[in-house]
Coordinates of N, CA and C in Angstrom, one line a residue:
M26 N 113.4 115.9 98.9 CA 112.8 114.2 99.2 C 112.7 113.0 97.7
S27 N 112.3 113.9 96.9 CA 112.5 112.5 95.3 C 113.9 112.4 95.3
V28 N 115.0 113.3 95.7 CA 116.3 113.0 95.5 C 116.4 112.6 97.1
G29 N 116.3 112.3 98.0 CA 116.7 111.7 99.5 C 116.3 109.9 99.2
G30 N 115.3 109.9 98.5 CA 114.6 108.7 98.6 C 116.1 107.6 98.0
P31 N 115.9 107.8 97.0 CA 117.1 107.1 96.0 C 118.1 107.0 96.3
M32 N 118.8 108.5 97.1 CA 120.2 108.0 97.5 C 120.1 107.4 98.9
F33 N 118.9 107.4 99.6 CA 118.9 106.3 100.8 C 119.0 104.9 100.6
K34 N 117.9 104.4 99.7 CA 118.1 102.9 98.9 C 119.2 102.8 98.2
L35 N 120.2 103.4 97.7 CA 121.1 103.3 96.9 C 122.3 102.8 98.4
Y36 N 122.4 103.9 99.0 CA 123.3 103.8 100.3 C 123.1 102.2 101.4
F37 N 121.9 102.3 101.6 CA 121.4 101.2 102.0 C 121.2 99.6 101.7
R38 N 121.0 100.1 100.4 CA 120.0 98.8 99.7 C 119.3 98.2 100.3
S39 N 118.5 99.4 100.5 CA 116.7 99.3 101.4 C 115.6 98.3 100.7
E40 N 115.4 97.6 101.2 CA 114.1 96.8 100.4 C 113.1 96.3 101.5
V41 N 111.8 97.0 100.8 CA 110.7 96.9 101.9 C 109.7 95.6 100.9
R42 N 109.5 94.8 101.6 CA 108.7 93.7 101.0 C 107.2 93.3 101.2
D43 N 106.4 93.1 100.6 CA 104.8 93.4 100.3 C 104.2 94.6 101.2
I44 N 104.7 95.3 101.1 CA 103.9 96.9 101.3 C 102.3 96.7 101.1
E45 N 102.1 96.3 99.8 CA 100.8 96.2 99.6 C 100.0 95.3 100.1
R46 N 100.7 94.8 101.5 CA 99.5 94.0 102.3 C 99.0 95.0 103.2
I47 N 99.3 96.4 103.4 CA 98.9 97.1 103.7 C 97.3 97.4 103.4
P48 N 96.1 97.5 104.2 CA 95.1 98.0 103.8 C 94.6 99.5 103.5
D49 N 93.5 99.5 102.7 CA 93.2 101.1 102.6 C 92.7 101.4 104.2
G50 N 92.4 102.9 104.2 CA 91.8 103.5 105.7 C 93.1 103.8 106.5
G51 N 92.2 103.5 107.9 CA 93.1 103.2 109.0 C 93.7 102.0 109.5
V52 N 95.3 102.5 109.3 CA 95.9 100.9 109.9 C 96.5 101.3 111.1
L53 N 97.3 100.3 111.8 CA 98.2 100.5 112.8 C 99.2 99.3 112.6
I54 N 100.4 100.3 112.1 CA 101.4 99.7 111.6 C 102.3 99.4 113.1
V55 N 102.7 97.8 113.5 CA 103.1 98.0 114.6 C 104.8 97.4 114.4
S56 N 106.0 97.8 114.4 CA 107.5 97.4 114.1 C 108.4 97.4 115.6
N57 N 109.2 97.0 115.3 CA 110.7 96.8 115.9 C 111.2 98.2 115.5
H58 N 112.3 98.2 116.4 CA 112.8 99.7 116.0 C 114.4 99.0 116.0
S59 N 115.1 99.6 114.7 CA 116.4 99.8 114.9 C 117.3 100.6 114.9
G60 N 118.9 100.8 114.8 CA 119.3 101.7 114.1 C 120.5 102.5 115.4
G61 N 119.9 102.8 116.5 CA 120.6 103.6 117.6 C 119.6 104.9 117.8
P62 N 120.1 105.7 117.6 CA 119.8 107.1 117.9 C 119.3 107.5 116.5
F63 N 120.2 107.3 115.2 CA 119.3 107.2 113.9 C 118.9 106.4 113.4
T64 N 117.4 105.9 113.9 CA 116.4 104.6 113.2 C 116.2 105.0 111.6
V65 N 117.4 104.1 111.1 CA 117.3 103.8 109.8 C 115.9 103.4 109.1
D66 N 115.2 102.7 110.1 CA 113.9 102.0 109.5 C 113.0 102.7 109.5
V67 N 112.8 103.7 109.9 CA 111.7 104.7 110.0 C 111.8 105.4 108.6
P68 N 113.1 106.0 107.8 CA 113.1 106.0 106.7 C 112.7 105.5 105.4
T69 N 113.0 104.4 105.9 CA 113.1 103.1 105.0 C 111.9 102.8 104.6
L70 N 110.7 102.7 105.6 CA 109.4 102.2 105.4 C 108.9 103.6 105.0
W71 N 109.2 105.0 105.0 CA 108.5 106.5 105.1 C 108.8 106.2 103.7
W72 N 110.0 106.1 103.0 CA 109.7 106.4 101.5 C 108.8 105.4 100.3
K73 N 109.1 104.3 100.9 CA 108.3 103.3 100.2 C 107.0 103.3 100.5
F74 N 106.6 103.4 101.4 CA 105.0 103.8 101.5 C 104.5 105.0 100.6
F75 N 105.4 106.0 100.7 CA 105.0 107.1 99.8 C 105.1 106.7 98.4
E76 N 106.0 106.0 98.2 CA 106.3 105.5 96.4 C 105.0 104.8 95.7
T77 N 104.4 103.9 96.8 CA 103.5 103.1 96.6 C 101.9 103.4 96.6
F78 N 101.8 104.1 97.8 CA 100.8 104.7 97.6 C 100.1 106.2 97.7
G79 N 101.5 106.6 97.1 CA 101.0 108.5 96.9 C 101.2 109.3 98.1
W80 N 101.2 110.5 97.6 CA 101.6 111.7 98.7 C 100.6 112.1 99.4
D81 N 99.2 111.6 98.7 CA 97.9 111.7 99.4 C 97.6 111.1 100.3
R82 N 98.1 110.2 100.8 CA 97.7 109.0 101.6 C 98.6 109.6 103.0
P83 N 97.8 110.0 104.0 CA 98.2 110.2 105.4 C 99.0 108.7 106.2
F84 N 99.9 109.8 106.4 CA 100.8 108.8 107.5 C 101.5 109.0 108.2
Y85 N 101.5 108.5 109.3 CA 102.4 109.2 110.6 C 103.1 108.2 111.3
T86 N 104.0 108.5 111.7 CA 104.9 107.4 113.0 C 104.9 108.3 114.2
L87 N 104.8 108.0 115.4 CA 104.8 108.2 116.5 C 106.1 108.4 117.4
G88 N 106.4 109.9 117.8 CA 107.9 109.4 118.0 C 108.3 110.1 119.8
L89 N 109.1 110.0 120.1 CA 109.6 110.2 121.4 C 109.4 112.0 121.8
D90 N 108.9 112.7 122.9 CA 108.9 113.5 123.0 C 110.7 114.5 122.9
L91 N 111.5 113.6 123.1 CA 112.9 114.3 122.4 C 112.9 115.0 121.5
L92 N 112.3 114.5 120.3 CA 111.9 114.6 119.0 C 111.3 116.1 118.5
F93 N 110.8 116.5 119.8 CA 109.8 117.8 119.5 C 110.4 118.8 120.3
T94 N 111.7 118.7 120.7 CA 111.8 119.9 121.5 C 113.3 120.5 120.7
G95 N 113.3 121.9 120.9 CA 113.8 122.8 120.0 C 113.8 123.1 118.4
P96 N 114.5 122.6 117.5 CA 114.7 123.4 116.4 C 114.3 122.0 115.4
L97 N 114.6 121.0 116.3 CA 113.9 119.4 115.8 C 112.5 119.5 115.5
A98 N 111.6 120.0 116.5 CA 110.3 120.0 116.3 C 109.4 120.5 114.9
A99 N 109.6 121.5 114.5 CA 109.3 121.6 113.3 C 109.7 120.6 111.8
V100 N 110.9 120.3 112.2 CA 111.3 119.2 111.1 C 110.6 117.9 111.2
M101 N 110.3 117.2 112.6 CA 109.6 116.4 112.5 C 108.3 116.5 111.9
K102 N 107.4 117.5 112.8 CA 106.2 117.7 112.4 C 106.1 117.9 110.5
R103 N 106.7 118.1 110.2 CA 106.7 118.6 108.6 C 106.9 116.7 108.0
L104 N 107.5 115.8 108.6 CA 108.0 114.5 108.2 C 106.9 113.8 108.8
G105 N 105.7 114.2 109.2 CA 104.7 113.5 109.8 C 104.7 112.6 110.9
M106 N 105.7 113.3 111.8 CA 105.6 112.7 113.2 C 105.0 113.0 113.7
I107 N 104.4 112.5 114.9 CA 103.7 113.1 116.1 C 103.8 112.2 117.3
R108 N 103.3 113.0 118.7 CA 104.1 112.9 119.9 C 103.7 111.3 120.4
A109 N 104.2 110.7 120.8 CA 104.1 109.0 121.1 C 102.7 109.1 122.4
T110 N 101.7 108.8 122.2 CA 100.7 109.4 123.2 C 99.4 108.5 122.3
R111 N 98.5 107.4 123.3 CA 97.2 106.8 123.2 C 96.3 108.2 122.3
E112 N 96.2 109.0 122.8 CA 95.2 109.9 122.3 C 95.5 110.6 120.8
N113 N 96.9 110.8 120.7 CA 97.4 111.3 118.7 C 97.1 110.1 118.2
A114 N 97.8 108.6 118.7 CA 97.5 108.0 117.9 C 96.4 107.6 117.5
A115 N 95.0 107.7 118.2 CA 93.7 107.5 118.2 C 93.1 108.4 117.3
A116 N 93.4 109.5 117.1 CA 92.9 110.6 116.9 C 93.1 110.1 115.2
A117 N 94.7 110.2 115.0 CA 95.2 109.4 113.7 C 94.6 108.4 112.8
L118 N 94.5 107.3 113.5 CA 93.7 106.3 112.8 C 92.0 106.6 113.3
R119 N 91.6 107.5 113.5 CA 90.1 107.1 113.5 C 89.8 108.3 112.0
S120 N 91.1 109.4 111.6 CA 90.9 110.1 110.4 C 91.1 109.3 109.2
G121 N 91.3 108.1 109.6 CA 91.7 107.5 108.2 C 93.0 107.2 107.7
A122 N 94.3 107.8 108.7 CA 95.7 107.8 108.3 C 96.1 106.3 108.5
V123 N 97.6 106.3 108.6 CA 98.2 104.9 108.7 C 99.0 105.4 110.1
V124 N 99.3 104.6 110.7 CA 100.1 105.3 112.2 C 101.2 104.2 112.1
V125 N 102.4 104.6 112.5 CA 103.5 103.7 112.7 C 103.8 103.7 114.1
V126 N 103.6 102.5 115.0 CA 104.1 102.9 116.2 C 105.2 102.1 116.7
F127 N 106.5 102.0 117.4 CA 107.2 101.6 117.8 C 106.8 101.0 119.1
P128 N 106.9 100.2 119.5 CA 106.7 99.9 121.0 C 107.5 99.5 122.2
G129 N 108.7 99.2 121.6 CA 110.1 98.9 121.7 C 110.8 100.2 122.4
G130 N 110.7 101.6 121.9 CA 110.9 102.8 121.6 C 112.5 102.7 121.5
G131 N 113.1 103.2 122.4 CA 114.5 103.5 122.8 C 115.3 102.3 123.3
N132 N 114.5 101.4 124.1 CA 115.0 100.1 124.9 C 115.5 99.2 123.5
D133 N 114.6 99.4 122.5 CA 114.5 98.4 121.1 C 115.7 98.7 120.3
A134 N 115.6 100.3 120.3 CA 116.8 101.1 118.7 C 117.8 100.6 119.4
M135 N 118.0 100.9 120.9 CA 119.2 101.0 121.1 C 119.9 99.5 121.6
R136 N 119.4 98.4 121.4 CA 120.0 97.1 122.0 C 121.2 97.1 121.1
P137 N 122.1 96.2 121.7 CA 123.6 95.8 121.4 C 123.4 95.3 120.2
T138 N 124.7 95.1 119.3 CA 124.7 94.5 117.9 C 124.3 92.8 118.3
S139 N 124.7 92.2 119.1 CA 124.9 91.0 119.7 C 123.6 90.8 120.0
Q140 N 122.4 91.5 120.1 CA 121.0 90.7 120.2 C 120.2 91.8 119.0
Q141 N 121.2 91.9 117.6 CA 120.4 92.6 116.5 C 119.0 91.7 116.2
A142 N 119.1 90.2 116.8 CA 118.0 89.7 116.2 C 116.9 89.1 117.2
V143 N 116.6 90.3 117.9 CA 116.0 90.3 119.5 C 115.1 91.0 118.5
I144 N 113.3 91.0 119.5 CA 112.5 92.0 119.3 C 112.5 92.3 121.0
D145 N 112.7 93.2 121.4 CA 112.3 93.4 122.7 C 111.0 95.1 122.9
F146 N 110.3 94.5 123.1 CA 108.8 95.7 123.3 C 108.5 96.3 125.0
S147 N 109.4 95.8 125.5 CA 109.8 96.0 126.9 C 108.5 95.2 127.7
G148 N 107.6 94.3 127.0 CA 106.1 94.0 127.6 C 105.0 95.1 127.2
R149 N 104.8 95.7 126.5 CA 104.0 97.1 125.8 C 103.3 96.3 125.0
T150 N 102.0 96.4 125.4 CA 101.1 96.0 124.3 C 99.7 96.7 124.2
G151 N 100.0 98.0 125.0 CA 98.9 99.0 124.4 C 98.6 99.4 123.2
Y152 N 99.3 99.0 122.3 CA 99.0 99.4 120.6 C 97.6 98.6 120.8
V153 N 97.4 97.3 120.9 CA 96.8 96.1 120.9 C 95.1 97.1 121.3
S154 N 95.1 97.3 122.2 CA 93.5 98.5 122.7 C 93.8 99.9 121.7
T155 N 94.6 100.3 121.6 CA 94.5 101.3 120.6 C 93.9 101.1 119.6
A156 N 94.2 100.1 118.8 CA 93.7 99.3 117.5 C 92.3 99.2 117.8
I157 N 92.3 98.6 118.4 CA 90.6 98.2 118.9 C 89.8 99.2 119.1
E158 N 90.2 99.7 119.6 CA 89.6 101.4 120.4 C 88.8 101.8 119.0
A159 N 90.2 101.7 118.3 CA 89.8 102.9 116.7 C 89.2 102.0 115.5
G160 N 89.6 100.8 116.0 CA 88.4 100.0 114.8 C 89.6 99.9 113.7
V161 N 90.7 99.9 113.8 CA 91.3 99.5 112.4 C 91.9 98.6 112.9
P162 N 92.6 98.1 112.0 CA 93.6 96.1 111.9 C 95.1 96.9 111.6
I163 N 95.7 95.9 112.5 CA 96.9 96.3 112.8 C 97.8 94.9 112.1
V164 N 98.9 95.6 111.7 CA 99.9 95.4 110.4 C 101.0 95.4 110.8
P165 N 101.4 93.9 111.2 CA 103.1 93.8 111.8 C 104.1 93.9 111.2
V166 N 104.8 94.7 111.3 CA 106.4 94.5 110.3 C 107.9 94.6 111.1
V167 N 108.3 93.6 110.4 CA 109.6 93.6 110.9 C 110.8 93.8 110.3
A168 N 112.0 94.5 110.6 CA 112.9 95.4 109.8 C 114.2 94.8 110.2
I169 N 115.0 94.1 109.6 CA 116.7 94.0 110.2 C 117.8 94.9 109.4
G170 N 119.0 94.8 110.1 CA 120.0 96.0 109.7 C 120.6 96.9 110.0
G171 N 119.6 97.5 111.0 CA 119.8 98.2 111.6 C 121.2 98.6 112.6
Q172 N 121.0 97.3 113.1 CA 121.7 97.4 114.7 C 123.2 97.0 113.7
E173 N 123.4 96.9 112.5 CA 124.8 96.7 111.9 C 125.0 98.2 111.5
T174 N 124.8 99.0 111.5 CA 124.9 100.8 111.0 C 125.9 101.2 112.2
Q175 N 126.2 100.5 113.2 CA 127.1 100.7 114.0 C 127.6 99.3 114.8
L176 N 128.3 99.3 115.8 CA 128.6 98.5 116.7 C 128.4 98.7 117.8
F177 N 127.1 98.5 118.0 CA 126.3 98.8 119.6 C 126.9 98.2 120.6
L178 N 127.5 98.5 121.6 CA 127.9 97.4 122.7 C 127.1 97.4 123.9
T179 N 126.4 98.9 124.0 CA 125.4 98.3 125.6 C 124.4 99.6 125.2
R180 N 123.2 99.6 125.8 CA 122.1 100.3 125.7 C 122.5 101.3 126.8
G181 N 123.7 101.2 127.7 CA 123.6 101.9 128.8 C 122.9 102.8 130.0
E182 N 122.3 101.9 130.4 CA 121.4 102.3 131.1 C 122.2 102.8 132.6
W183 N 123.0 101.8 132.5 CA 123.6 102.0 134.2 C 124.4 103.4 133.9
L184 N 124.9 103.3 132.7 CA 125.5 105.0 132.6 C 124.4 105.9 132.7
A185 N 123.6 106.0 132.1 CA 122.1 107.0 132.4 C 121.9 107.2 133.5
K186 N 122.0 106.3 134.6 CA 121.4 106.1 135.7 C 122.5 106.8 136.9
R187 N 123.8 106.8 135.9 CA 125.2 106.9 136.9 C 125.1 108.9 136.8
L188 N 125.3 109.1 135.5 CA 125.2 110.5 134.7 C 123.9 111.5 135.4
G189 N 122.5 110.8 135.4 CA 121.7 111.0 136.2 C 121.1 112.6 135.2
I190 N 121.3 112.3 133.9 CA 121.2 113.1 133.2 C 120.4 112.7 131.8
A191 N 120.4 111.4 131.7 CA 119.6 110.9 130.2 C 118.1 111.1 130.3
K192 N 117.2 110.6 131.4 CA 115.8 110.8 131.4 C 115.9 112.4 131.8
R193 N 116.2 112.8 132.1 CA 115.7 114.3 132.5 C 115.8 115.5 131.5
I194 N 116.8 114.9 130.6 CA 116.9 115.4 129.5 C 116.3 115.0 128.2
T195 N 116.9 113.6 128.3 CA 116.1 113.2 126.6 C 115.0 112.6 127.1
R196 N 114.2 112.2 128.2 CA 113.3 111.4 128.6 C 113.5 110.0 128.0
V197 N 114.5 109.6 128.1 CA 114.5 108.0 127.7 C 115.8 107.5 128.6
E198 N 115.7 106.4 129.1 CA 116.3 105.5 130.0 C 117.9 105.0 129.5
Q199 N 118.1 105.4 128.1 CA 118.9 105.0 127.6 C 120.2 106.1 127.2
F200 N 121.5 105.7 127.6 CA 122.6 106.2 127.2 C 123.7 105.7 126.1
P201 N 123.6 105.3 125.0 CA 124.2 104.0 124.2 C 125.5 104.3 124.1
V202 N 126.2 103.4 124.2 CA 127.7 103.0 124.0 C 128.0 102.7 122.5
S203 N 128.7 103.1 121.5 CA 128.8 102.4 120.0 C 130.2 102.5 119.5
I204 N 130.6 102.0 118.7 CA 132.0 102.1 118.1 C 131.5 102.3 116.7
G205 N 132.2 103.5 115.9 CA 131.5 103.7 114.4 C 132.6 104.5 113.6
F206 N 132.4 105.3 112.4 CA 132.8 105.9 112.0 C 131.6 107.7 111.5
P207 N 133.2 108.6 112.0 CA 134.8 108.4 111.8 C 134.8 108.5 113.4
F208 N 134.3 108.8 114.5 CA 134.6 109.2 115.6 C 134.9 108.2 116.7
G209 N 134.9 106.8 116.0 CA 135.2 105.5 116.8 C 134.5 105.6 118.1
L210 N 135.1 105.7 119.5 CA 133.7 105.2 120.5 C 133.1 106.7 120.8
N211 N 131.9 106.0 120.8 CA 130.9 107.4 120.8 C 129.7 107.0 122.0
V212 N 129.6 107.9 122.9 CA 129.0 107.7 124.6 C 127.7 108.9 124.2
G213 N 126.4 107.9 124.2 CA 125.2 109.2 123.9 C 125.1 109.4 122.7
F214 N 124.1 110.4 122.6 CA 123.6 110.7 121.3 C 124.3 111.4 120.1
L215 N 125.5 111.8 120.3 CA 126.1 112.4 119.0 C 126.3 111.0 118.5
Y216 N 126.2 111.4 116.9 CA 126.1 110.2 116.1 C 127.5 109.9 115.2
N217 N 127.8 109.1 115.5 CA 128.8 108.2 114.0 C 128.3 108.1 113.0
F218 N 128.9 107.9 111.4 CA 128.3 108.3 110.5 C 127.8 106.6 109.9
P219 N 126.3 106.6 109.9 CA 126.1 105.2 109.6 C 126.4 104.2 108.7
L220 N 127.2 102.8 109.1 CA 127.5 102.2 108.0 C 126.8 101.9 107.3
P221 N 126.6 101.7 105.9 CA 126.2 101.0 104.6 C 125.4 99.2 104.9
S222 N 124.8 99.3 106.2 CA 124.6 98.0 106.1 C 123.3 97.4 105.2
K223 N 123.1 96.4 104.7 CA 121.9 96.2 104.3 C 120.5 96.3 105.0
L224 N 119.6 96.9 104.6 CA 118.1 96.9 105.7 C 117.1 96.2 104.5
V225 N 116.8 94.9 105.4 CA 115.5 94.8 105.0 C 114.3 94.6 105.7
T226 N 112.9 95.3 105.3 CA 111.8 95.3 106.1 C 110.8 94.3 105.4
Q227 N 110.2 93.7 106.5 CA 109.2 92.7 105.7 C 107.7 93.0 106.6
V228 N 106.8 93.2 105.3 CA 105.6 93.6 105.8 C 105.1 92.4 106.0
L229 N 104.2 92.0 107.2 CA 103.0 91.1 107.7 C 101.5 91.2 106.9
E230 N 100.9 89.8 106.8 CA 99.6 90.1 106.8 C 99.1 90.8 108.1
P231 N 98.0 91.5 108.0 CA 96.9 92.4 109.1 C 96.4 91.3 109.9

């Protein structure tokens, strides 16, 4: 971890601004989501958080069920990922942890590069009541650069429906199509190596 953080920061020239705005105690961080299948915004914020607040402060990220299947499950749990349910979020917040939620989920992360400046939560607002019920503040976060790590052409919802496999197997409704290095055209969740786009994450006032 101590080696991975600096290497990641160097490759993506990642920058997290105003992270000290995160107050003490339980906090719900609400962020847009970028990077396609490899959501680079997650490790960007993750490493900066622990660099700033230390490893003793609990920090969890809500993740899709897909991340907790097969050999990925143990790794995700060690990295502080928990299943994205309101019950899990509420329990972590009440324990005094910082919890990150991406309301837009796969729909936001898989958006075309042509929509890189668009934040799409798909109308989801449940995070508001989760924070109110847990009695914690919401800290908004905006991240840019992730949609430039590949040329994302389409979310591929039509392809997911046509194949009839994406929602059943991955439990998401996208089957993205992108162009990148070294495989060129990529369909689905096999992934090209991310290009070194500059990543900037801005933490806003609670």
